[in-house]
Coordinates of N, CA and C in Angstrom, one line a residue:
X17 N 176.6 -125.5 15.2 CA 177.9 -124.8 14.9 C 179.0 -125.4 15.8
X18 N 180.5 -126.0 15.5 CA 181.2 -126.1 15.7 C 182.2 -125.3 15.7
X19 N 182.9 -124.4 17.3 CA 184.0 -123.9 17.3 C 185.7 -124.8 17.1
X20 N 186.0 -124.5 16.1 CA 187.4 -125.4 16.2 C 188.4 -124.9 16.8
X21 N 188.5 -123.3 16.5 CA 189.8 -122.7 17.3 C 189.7 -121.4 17.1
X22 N 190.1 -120.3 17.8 CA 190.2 -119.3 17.8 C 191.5 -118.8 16.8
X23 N 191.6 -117.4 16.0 CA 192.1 -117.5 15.0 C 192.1 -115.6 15.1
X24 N 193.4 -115.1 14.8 CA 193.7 -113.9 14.6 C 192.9 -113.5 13.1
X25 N 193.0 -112.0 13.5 CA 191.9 -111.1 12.7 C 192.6 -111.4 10.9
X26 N 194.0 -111.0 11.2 CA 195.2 -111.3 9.8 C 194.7 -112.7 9.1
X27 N 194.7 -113.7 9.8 CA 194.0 -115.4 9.4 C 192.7 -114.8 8.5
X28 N 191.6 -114.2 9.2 CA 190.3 -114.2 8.6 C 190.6 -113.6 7.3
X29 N 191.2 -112.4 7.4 CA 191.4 -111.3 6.3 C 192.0 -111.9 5.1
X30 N 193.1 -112.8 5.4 CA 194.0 -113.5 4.3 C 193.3 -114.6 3.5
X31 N 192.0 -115.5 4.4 CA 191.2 -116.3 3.8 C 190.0 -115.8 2.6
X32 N 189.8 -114.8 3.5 CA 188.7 -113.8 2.6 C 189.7 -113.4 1.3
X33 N 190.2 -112.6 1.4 CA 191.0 -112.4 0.3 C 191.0 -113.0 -0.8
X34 N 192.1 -114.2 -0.5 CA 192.6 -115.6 -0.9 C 190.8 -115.6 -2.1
X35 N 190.0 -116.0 -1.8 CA 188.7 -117.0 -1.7 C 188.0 -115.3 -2.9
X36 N 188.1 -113.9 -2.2 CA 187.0 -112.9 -2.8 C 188.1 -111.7 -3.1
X37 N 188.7 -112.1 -4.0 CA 189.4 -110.5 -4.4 C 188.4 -110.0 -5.1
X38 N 189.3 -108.5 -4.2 CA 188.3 -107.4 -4.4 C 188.1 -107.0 -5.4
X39 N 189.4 -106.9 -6.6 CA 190.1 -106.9 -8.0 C 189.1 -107.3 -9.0
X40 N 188.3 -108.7 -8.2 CA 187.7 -109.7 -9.4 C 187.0 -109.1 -10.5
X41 N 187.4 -109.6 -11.9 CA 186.5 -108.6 -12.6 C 184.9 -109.3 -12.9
X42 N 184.0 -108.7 -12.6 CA 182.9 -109.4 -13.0 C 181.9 -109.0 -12.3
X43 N 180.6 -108.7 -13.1 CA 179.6 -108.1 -12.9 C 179.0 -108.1 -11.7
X44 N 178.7 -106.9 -10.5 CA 178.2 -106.7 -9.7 C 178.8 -107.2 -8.5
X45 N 180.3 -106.8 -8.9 CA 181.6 -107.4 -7.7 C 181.6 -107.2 -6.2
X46 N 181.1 -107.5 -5.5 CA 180.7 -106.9 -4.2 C 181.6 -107.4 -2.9
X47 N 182.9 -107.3 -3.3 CA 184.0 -108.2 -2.4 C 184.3 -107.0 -1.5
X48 N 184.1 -105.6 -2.0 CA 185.1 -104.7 -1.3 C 183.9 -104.0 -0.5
X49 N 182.8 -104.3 -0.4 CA 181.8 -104.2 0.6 C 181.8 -105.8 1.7
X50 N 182.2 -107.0 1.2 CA 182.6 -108.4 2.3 C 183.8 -107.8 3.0
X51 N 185.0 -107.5 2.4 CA 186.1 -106.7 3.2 C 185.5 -106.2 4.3
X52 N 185.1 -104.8 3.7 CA 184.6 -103.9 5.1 C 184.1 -104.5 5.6
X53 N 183.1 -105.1 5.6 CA 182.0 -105.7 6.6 C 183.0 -106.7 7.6
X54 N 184.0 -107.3 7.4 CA 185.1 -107.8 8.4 C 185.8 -107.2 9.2
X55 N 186.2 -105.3 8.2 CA 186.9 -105.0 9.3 C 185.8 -104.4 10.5
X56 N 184.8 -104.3 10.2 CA 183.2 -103.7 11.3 C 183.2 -104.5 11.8
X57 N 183.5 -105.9 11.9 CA 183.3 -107.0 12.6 C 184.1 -107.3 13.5
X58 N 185.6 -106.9 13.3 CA 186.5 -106.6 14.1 C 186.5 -106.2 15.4
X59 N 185.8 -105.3 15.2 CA 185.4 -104.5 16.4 C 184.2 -105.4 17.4
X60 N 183.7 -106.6 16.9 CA 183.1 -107.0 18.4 C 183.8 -107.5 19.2
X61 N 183.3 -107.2 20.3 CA 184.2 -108.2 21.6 C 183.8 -110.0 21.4
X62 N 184.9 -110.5 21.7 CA 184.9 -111.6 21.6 C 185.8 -112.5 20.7
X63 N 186.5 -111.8 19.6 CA 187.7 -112.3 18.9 C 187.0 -113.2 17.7
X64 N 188.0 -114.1 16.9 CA 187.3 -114.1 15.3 C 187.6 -115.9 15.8
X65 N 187.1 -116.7 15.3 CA 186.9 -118.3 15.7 C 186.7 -118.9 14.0
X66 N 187.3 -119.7 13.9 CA 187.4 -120.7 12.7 C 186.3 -121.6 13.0
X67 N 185.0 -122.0 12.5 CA 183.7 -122.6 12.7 C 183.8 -123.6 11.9
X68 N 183.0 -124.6 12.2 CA 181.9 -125.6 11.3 C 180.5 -124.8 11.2
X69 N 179.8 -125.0 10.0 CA 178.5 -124.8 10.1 C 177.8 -125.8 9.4
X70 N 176.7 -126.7 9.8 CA 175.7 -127.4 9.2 C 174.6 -127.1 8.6
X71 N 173.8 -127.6 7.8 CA 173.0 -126.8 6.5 C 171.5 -126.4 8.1
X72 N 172.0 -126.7 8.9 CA 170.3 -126.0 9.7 C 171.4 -124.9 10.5
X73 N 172.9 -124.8 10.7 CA 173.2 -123.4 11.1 C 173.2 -122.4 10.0
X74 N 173.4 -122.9 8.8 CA 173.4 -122.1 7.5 C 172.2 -121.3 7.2
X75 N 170.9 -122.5 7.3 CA 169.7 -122.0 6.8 C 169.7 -121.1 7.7
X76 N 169.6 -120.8 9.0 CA 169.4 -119.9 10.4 C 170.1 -118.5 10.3
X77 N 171.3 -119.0 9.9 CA 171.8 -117.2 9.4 C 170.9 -116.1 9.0
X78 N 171.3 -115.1 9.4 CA 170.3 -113.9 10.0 C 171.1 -113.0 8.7
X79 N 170.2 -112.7 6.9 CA 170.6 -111.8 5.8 C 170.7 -110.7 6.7
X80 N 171.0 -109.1 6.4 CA 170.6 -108.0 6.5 C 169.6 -107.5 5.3
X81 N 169.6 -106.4 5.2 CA 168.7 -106.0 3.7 C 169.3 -106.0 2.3
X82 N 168.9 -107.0 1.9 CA 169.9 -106.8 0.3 C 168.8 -106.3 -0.7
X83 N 169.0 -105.1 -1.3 CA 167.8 -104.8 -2.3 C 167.9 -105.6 -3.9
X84 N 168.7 -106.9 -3.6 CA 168.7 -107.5 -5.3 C 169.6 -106.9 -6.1
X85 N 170.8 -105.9 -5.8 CA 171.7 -106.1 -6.8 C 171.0 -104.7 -7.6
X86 N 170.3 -103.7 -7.3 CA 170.0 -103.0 -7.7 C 168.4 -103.5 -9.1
X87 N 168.0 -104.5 -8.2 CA 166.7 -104.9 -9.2 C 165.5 -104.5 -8.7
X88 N 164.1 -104.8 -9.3 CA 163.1 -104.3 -8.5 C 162.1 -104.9 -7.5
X89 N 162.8 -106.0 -7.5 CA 162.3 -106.5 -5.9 C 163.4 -106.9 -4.8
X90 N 163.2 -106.5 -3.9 CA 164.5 -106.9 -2.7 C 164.1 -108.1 -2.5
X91 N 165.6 -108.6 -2.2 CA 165.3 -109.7 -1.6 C 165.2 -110.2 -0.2
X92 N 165.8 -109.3 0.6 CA 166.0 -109.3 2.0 C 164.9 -107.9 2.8
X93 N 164.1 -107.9 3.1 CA 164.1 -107.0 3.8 C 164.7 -105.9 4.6
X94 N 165.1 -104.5 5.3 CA 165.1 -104.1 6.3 C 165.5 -104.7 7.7
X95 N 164.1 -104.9 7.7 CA 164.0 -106.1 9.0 C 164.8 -107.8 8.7
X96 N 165.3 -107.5 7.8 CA 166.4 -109.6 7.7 C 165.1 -110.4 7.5
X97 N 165.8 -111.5 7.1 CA 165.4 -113.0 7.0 C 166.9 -113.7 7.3
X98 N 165.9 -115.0 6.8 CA 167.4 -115.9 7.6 C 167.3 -116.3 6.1
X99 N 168.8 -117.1 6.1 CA 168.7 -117.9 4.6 C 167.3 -118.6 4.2
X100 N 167.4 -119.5 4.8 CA 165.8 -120.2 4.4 C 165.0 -119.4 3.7
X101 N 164.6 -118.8 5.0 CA 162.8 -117.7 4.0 C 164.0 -116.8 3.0
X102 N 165.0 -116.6 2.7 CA 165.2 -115.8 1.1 C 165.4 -116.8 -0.2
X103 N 165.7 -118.2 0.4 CA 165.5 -119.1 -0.7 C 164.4 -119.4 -1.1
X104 N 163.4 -119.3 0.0 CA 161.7 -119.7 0.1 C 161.5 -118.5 -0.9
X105 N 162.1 -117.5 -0.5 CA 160.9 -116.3 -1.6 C 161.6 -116.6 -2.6
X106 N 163.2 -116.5 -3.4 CA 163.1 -116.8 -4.7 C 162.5 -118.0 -5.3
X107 N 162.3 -119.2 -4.3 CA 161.7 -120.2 -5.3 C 159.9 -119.9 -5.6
X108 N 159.6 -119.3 -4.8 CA 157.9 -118.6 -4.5 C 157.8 -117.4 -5.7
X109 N 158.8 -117.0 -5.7 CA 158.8 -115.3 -6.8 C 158.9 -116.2 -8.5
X110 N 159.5 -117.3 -8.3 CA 159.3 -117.9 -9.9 C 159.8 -116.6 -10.7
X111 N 159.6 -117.1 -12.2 CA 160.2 -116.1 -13.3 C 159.8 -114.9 -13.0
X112 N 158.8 -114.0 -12.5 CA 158.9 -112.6 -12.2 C 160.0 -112.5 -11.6
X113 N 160.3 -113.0 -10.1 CA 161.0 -112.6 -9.1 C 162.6 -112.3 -10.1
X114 N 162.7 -113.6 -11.0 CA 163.7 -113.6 -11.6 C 164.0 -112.6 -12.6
X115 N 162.7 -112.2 -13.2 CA 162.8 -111.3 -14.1 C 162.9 -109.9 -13.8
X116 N 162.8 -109.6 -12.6 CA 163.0 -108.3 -11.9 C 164.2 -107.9 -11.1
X117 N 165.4 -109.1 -11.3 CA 166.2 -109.1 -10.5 C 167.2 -110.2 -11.4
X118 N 168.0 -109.5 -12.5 CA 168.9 -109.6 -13.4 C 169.8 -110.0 -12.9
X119 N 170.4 -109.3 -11.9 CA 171.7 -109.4 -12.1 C 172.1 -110.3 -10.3
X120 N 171.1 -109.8 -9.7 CA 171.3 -110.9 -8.4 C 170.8 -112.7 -8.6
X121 N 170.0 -112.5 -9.8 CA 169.5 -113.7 -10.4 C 170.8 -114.4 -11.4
X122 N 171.5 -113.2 -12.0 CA 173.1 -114.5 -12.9 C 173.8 -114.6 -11.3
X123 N 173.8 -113.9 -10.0 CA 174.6 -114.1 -9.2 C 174.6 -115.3 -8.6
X124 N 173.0 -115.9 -8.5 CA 172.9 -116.8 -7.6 C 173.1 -117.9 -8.8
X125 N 172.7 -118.1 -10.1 CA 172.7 -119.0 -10.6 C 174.4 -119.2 -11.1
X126 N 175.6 -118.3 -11.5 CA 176.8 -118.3 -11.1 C 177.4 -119.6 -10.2
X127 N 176.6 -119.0 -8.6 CA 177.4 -119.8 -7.5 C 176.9 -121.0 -7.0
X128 N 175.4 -121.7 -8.4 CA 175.2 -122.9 -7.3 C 175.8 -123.9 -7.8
X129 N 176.8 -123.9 -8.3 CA 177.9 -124.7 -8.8 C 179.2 -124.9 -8.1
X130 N 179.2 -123.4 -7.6 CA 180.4 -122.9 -7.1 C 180.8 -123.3 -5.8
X131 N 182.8 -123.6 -6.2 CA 183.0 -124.8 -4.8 C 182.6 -124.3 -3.3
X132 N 182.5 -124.7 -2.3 CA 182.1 -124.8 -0.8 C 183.5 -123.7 -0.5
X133 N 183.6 -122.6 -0.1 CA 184.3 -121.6 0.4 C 183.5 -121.3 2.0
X134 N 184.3 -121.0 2.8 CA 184.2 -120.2 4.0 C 183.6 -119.3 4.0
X135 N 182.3 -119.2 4.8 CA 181.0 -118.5 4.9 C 181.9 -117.2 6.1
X136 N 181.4 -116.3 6.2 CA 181.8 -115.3 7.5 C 180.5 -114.9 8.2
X137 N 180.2 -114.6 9.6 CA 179.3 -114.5 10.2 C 179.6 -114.0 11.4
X138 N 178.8 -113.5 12.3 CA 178.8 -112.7 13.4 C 177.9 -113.3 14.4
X139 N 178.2 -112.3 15.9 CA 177.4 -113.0 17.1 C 176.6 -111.5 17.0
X140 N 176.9 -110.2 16.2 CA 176.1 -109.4 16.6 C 176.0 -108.4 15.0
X141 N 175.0 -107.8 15.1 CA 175.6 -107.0 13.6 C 176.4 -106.2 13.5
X142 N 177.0 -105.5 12.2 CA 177.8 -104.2 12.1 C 177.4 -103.2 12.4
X143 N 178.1 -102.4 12.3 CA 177.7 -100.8 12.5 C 177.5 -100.4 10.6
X144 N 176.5 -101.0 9.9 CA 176.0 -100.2 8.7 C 174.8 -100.1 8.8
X145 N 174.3 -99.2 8.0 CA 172.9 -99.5 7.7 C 171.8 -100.1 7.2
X146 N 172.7 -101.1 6.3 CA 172.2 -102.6 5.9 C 171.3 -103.3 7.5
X147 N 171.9 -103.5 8.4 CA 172.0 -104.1 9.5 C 171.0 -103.4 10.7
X148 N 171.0 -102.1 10.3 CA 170.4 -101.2 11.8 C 168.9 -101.5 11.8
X149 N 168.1 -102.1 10.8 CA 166.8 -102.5 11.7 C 166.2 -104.0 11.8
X150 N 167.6 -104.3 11.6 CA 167.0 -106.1 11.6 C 166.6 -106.6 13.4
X151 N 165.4 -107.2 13.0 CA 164.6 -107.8 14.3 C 164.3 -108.7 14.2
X152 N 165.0 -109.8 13.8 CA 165.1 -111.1 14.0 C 165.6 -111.7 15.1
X153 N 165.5 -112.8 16.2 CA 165.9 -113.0 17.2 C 167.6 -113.2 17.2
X154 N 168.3 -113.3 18.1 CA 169.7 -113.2 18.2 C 170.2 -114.9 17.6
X155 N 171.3 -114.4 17.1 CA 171.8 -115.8 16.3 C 173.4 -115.3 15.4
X156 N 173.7 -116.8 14.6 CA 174.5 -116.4 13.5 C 174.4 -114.8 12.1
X157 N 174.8 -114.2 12.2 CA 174.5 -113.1 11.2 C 175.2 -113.1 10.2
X158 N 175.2 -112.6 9.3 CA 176.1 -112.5 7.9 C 176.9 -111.5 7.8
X159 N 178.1 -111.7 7.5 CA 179.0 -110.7 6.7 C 179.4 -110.5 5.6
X160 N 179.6 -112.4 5.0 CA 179.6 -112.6 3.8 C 179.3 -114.0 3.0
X161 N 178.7 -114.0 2.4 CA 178.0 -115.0 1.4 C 176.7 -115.0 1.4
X162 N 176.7 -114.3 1.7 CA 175.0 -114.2 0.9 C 174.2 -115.2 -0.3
X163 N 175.2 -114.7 -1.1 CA 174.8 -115.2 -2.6 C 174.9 -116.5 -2.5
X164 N 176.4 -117.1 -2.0 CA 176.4 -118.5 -1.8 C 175.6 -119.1 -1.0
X165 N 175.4 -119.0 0.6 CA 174.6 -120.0 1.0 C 173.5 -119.5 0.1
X166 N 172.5 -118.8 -0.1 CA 171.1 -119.3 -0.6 C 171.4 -119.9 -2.2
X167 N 172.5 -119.8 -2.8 CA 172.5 -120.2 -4.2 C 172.7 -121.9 -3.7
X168 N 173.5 -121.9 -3.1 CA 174.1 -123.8 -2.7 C 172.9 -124.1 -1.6
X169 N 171.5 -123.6 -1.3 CA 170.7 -124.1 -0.7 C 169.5 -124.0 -1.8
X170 N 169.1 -123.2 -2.7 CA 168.5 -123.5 -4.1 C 168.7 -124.8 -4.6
X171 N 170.4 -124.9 -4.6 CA 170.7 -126.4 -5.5 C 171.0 -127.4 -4.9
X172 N 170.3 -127.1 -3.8 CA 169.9 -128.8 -3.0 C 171.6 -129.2 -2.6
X173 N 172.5 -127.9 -2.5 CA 173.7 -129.1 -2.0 C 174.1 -128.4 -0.7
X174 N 173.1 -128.6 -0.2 CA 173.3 -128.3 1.8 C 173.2 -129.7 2.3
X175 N 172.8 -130.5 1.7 CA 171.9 -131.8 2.3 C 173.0 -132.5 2.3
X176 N 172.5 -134.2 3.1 CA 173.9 -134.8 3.0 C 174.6 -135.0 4.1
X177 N 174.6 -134.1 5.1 CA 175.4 -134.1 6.0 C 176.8 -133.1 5.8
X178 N 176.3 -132.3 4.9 CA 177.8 -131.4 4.6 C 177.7 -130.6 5.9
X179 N 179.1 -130.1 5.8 CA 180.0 -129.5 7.0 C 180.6 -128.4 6.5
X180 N 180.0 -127.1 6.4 CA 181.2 -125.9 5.8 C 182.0 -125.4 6.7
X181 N 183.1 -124.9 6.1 CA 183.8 -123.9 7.0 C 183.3 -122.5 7.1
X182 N 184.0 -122.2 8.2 CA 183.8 -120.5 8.2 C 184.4 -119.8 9.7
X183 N 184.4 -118.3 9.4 CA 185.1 -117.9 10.5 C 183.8 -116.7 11.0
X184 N 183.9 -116.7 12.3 CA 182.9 -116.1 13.7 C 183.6 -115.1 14.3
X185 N 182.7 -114.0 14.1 CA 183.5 -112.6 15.0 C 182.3 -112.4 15.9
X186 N 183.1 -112.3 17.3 CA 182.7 -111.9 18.1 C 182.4 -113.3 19.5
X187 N 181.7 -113.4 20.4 CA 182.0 -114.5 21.3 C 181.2 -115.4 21.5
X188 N 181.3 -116.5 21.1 CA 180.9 -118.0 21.1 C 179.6 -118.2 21.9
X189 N 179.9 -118.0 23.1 CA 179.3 -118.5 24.3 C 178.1 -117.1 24.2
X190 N 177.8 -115.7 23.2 CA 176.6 -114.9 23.5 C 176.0 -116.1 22.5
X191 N 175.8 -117.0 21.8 CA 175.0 -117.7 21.1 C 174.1 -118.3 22.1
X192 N 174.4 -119.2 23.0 CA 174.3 -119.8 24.1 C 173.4 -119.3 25.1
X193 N 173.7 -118.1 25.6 CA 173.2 -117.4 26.8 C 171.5 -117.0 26.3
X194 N 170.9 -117.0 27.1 CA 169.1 -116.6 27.3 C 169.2 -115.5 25.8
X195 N 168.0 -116.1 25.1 CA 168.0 -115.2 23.8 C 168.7 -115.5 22.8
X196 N 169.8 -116.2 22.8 CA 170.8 -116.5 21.5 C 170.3 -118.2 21.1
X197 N 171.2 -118.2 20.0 CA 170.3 -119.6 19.3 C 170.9 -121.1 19.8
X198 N 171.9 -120.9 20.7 CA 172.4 -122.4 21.8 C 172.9 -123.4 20.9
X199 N 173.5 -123.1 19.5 CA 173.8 -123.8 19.0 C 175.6 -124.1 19.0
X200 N 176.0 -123.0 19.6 CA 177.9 -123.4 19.7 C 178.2 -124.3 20.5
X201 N 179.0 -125.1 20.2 CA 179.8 -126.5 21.1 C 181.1 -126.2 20.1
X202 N 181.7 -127.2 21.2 CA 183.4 -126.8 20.8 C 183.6 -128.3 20.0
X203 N 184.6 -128.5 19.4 CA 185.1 -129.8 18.9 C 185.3 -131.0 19.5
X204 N 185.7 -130.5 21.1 CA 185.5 -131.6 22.2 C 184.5 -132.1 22.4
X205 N 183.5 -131.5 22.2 CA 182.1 -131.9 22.4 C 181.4 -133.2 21.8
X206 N 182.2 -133.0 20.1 CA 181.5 -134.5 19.5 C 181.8 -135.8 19.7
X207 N 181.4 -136.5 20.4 CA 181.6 -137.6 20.1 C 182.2 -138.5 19.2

């Protein structure tokens, strides 16, 4: 992950917006649950940072529990996964997994087309209860895109060397420290 610059809370809000009205009409709209989950994010210490992320910070991102969109298999646990193992289970779940999960299944097939938008993510989780028992080790976390990264890592377009955008709440440098995933450097950094 690449820090580019530090960036007021109004920046993140306006991009999100811009990118997920809440308004949007269409089946199983879940923009005004991404909202909130920004303004919960607000509240870490550490301030909101405009990022790079690469397809192995992507895959690493730490889901919460998503139960599928109201279908009958979850796809996320309680306890989280990271993108990867929830891409690993829908391609492992084959046509049941698909067949028991309607409507998170037109979600992901929707967005693996769908252009490269600004992922959001955290150094710590929210205060919901999506979040309160995940035990995965300390890292990038999700606030929003779910659907996207694992749909654009289904369709094979993480590879490549792509570079997404995205914006980070909370502080850079807990990635870094004993226990976090050591992957933030600043822009100066690259060579």
């Amino acid at each position: 992950m690449e820090i580019v610059t530090a960036v007021a809370y109004s920046e993140v809000h306006e991009a999100y917006l811009r990118d997920h009205p809440v308004e949007r009409a269409h089946e199983a709209n879940t923009n005004l649950y991404g909202e909130e989950n920004l303004e919960r994010a607000d509240t870490i210490p550490g301030g909101w940072w405009r990022i790079r992320l690469t397809r192995a910070d992507v895959l690493g991102v730490v889901l919460p529990w998503h139960k599928s969109e109201g279908g009958e298999r979850e796809l996320v646990p309680p306890t989280g996964l990271t993108v990867a193992r929830a891409a690993e289970r829908v391609r492992s779940g084959g046509a049941d997994w698909t067949a028991a999960n309607p409507v998170c299944t037109a979600k992901l097939r929707m967005l693996r087309a769908a252009p490269f938008t600004p992922l959001f993510v955290s150094t710590a989780p929210v205060d919901h209860p999506d979040y309160a028992e995940l035990v995965l080790p300390p890292g990038l976390i999700h606030l929003d895109g779910l659907h996207r990264m694992v749909a654009w890592e289904l369709a094979g377009r993480l590879g490549g060397g792509i570079v997404l955008d995205g914006f980070l709440a909370g502080d850079p440098a807990a990635l870094a420290r004993p226990g976090g995933t050591g992957t933030a450097r600043t822009g100066e950094e690259r060579a």
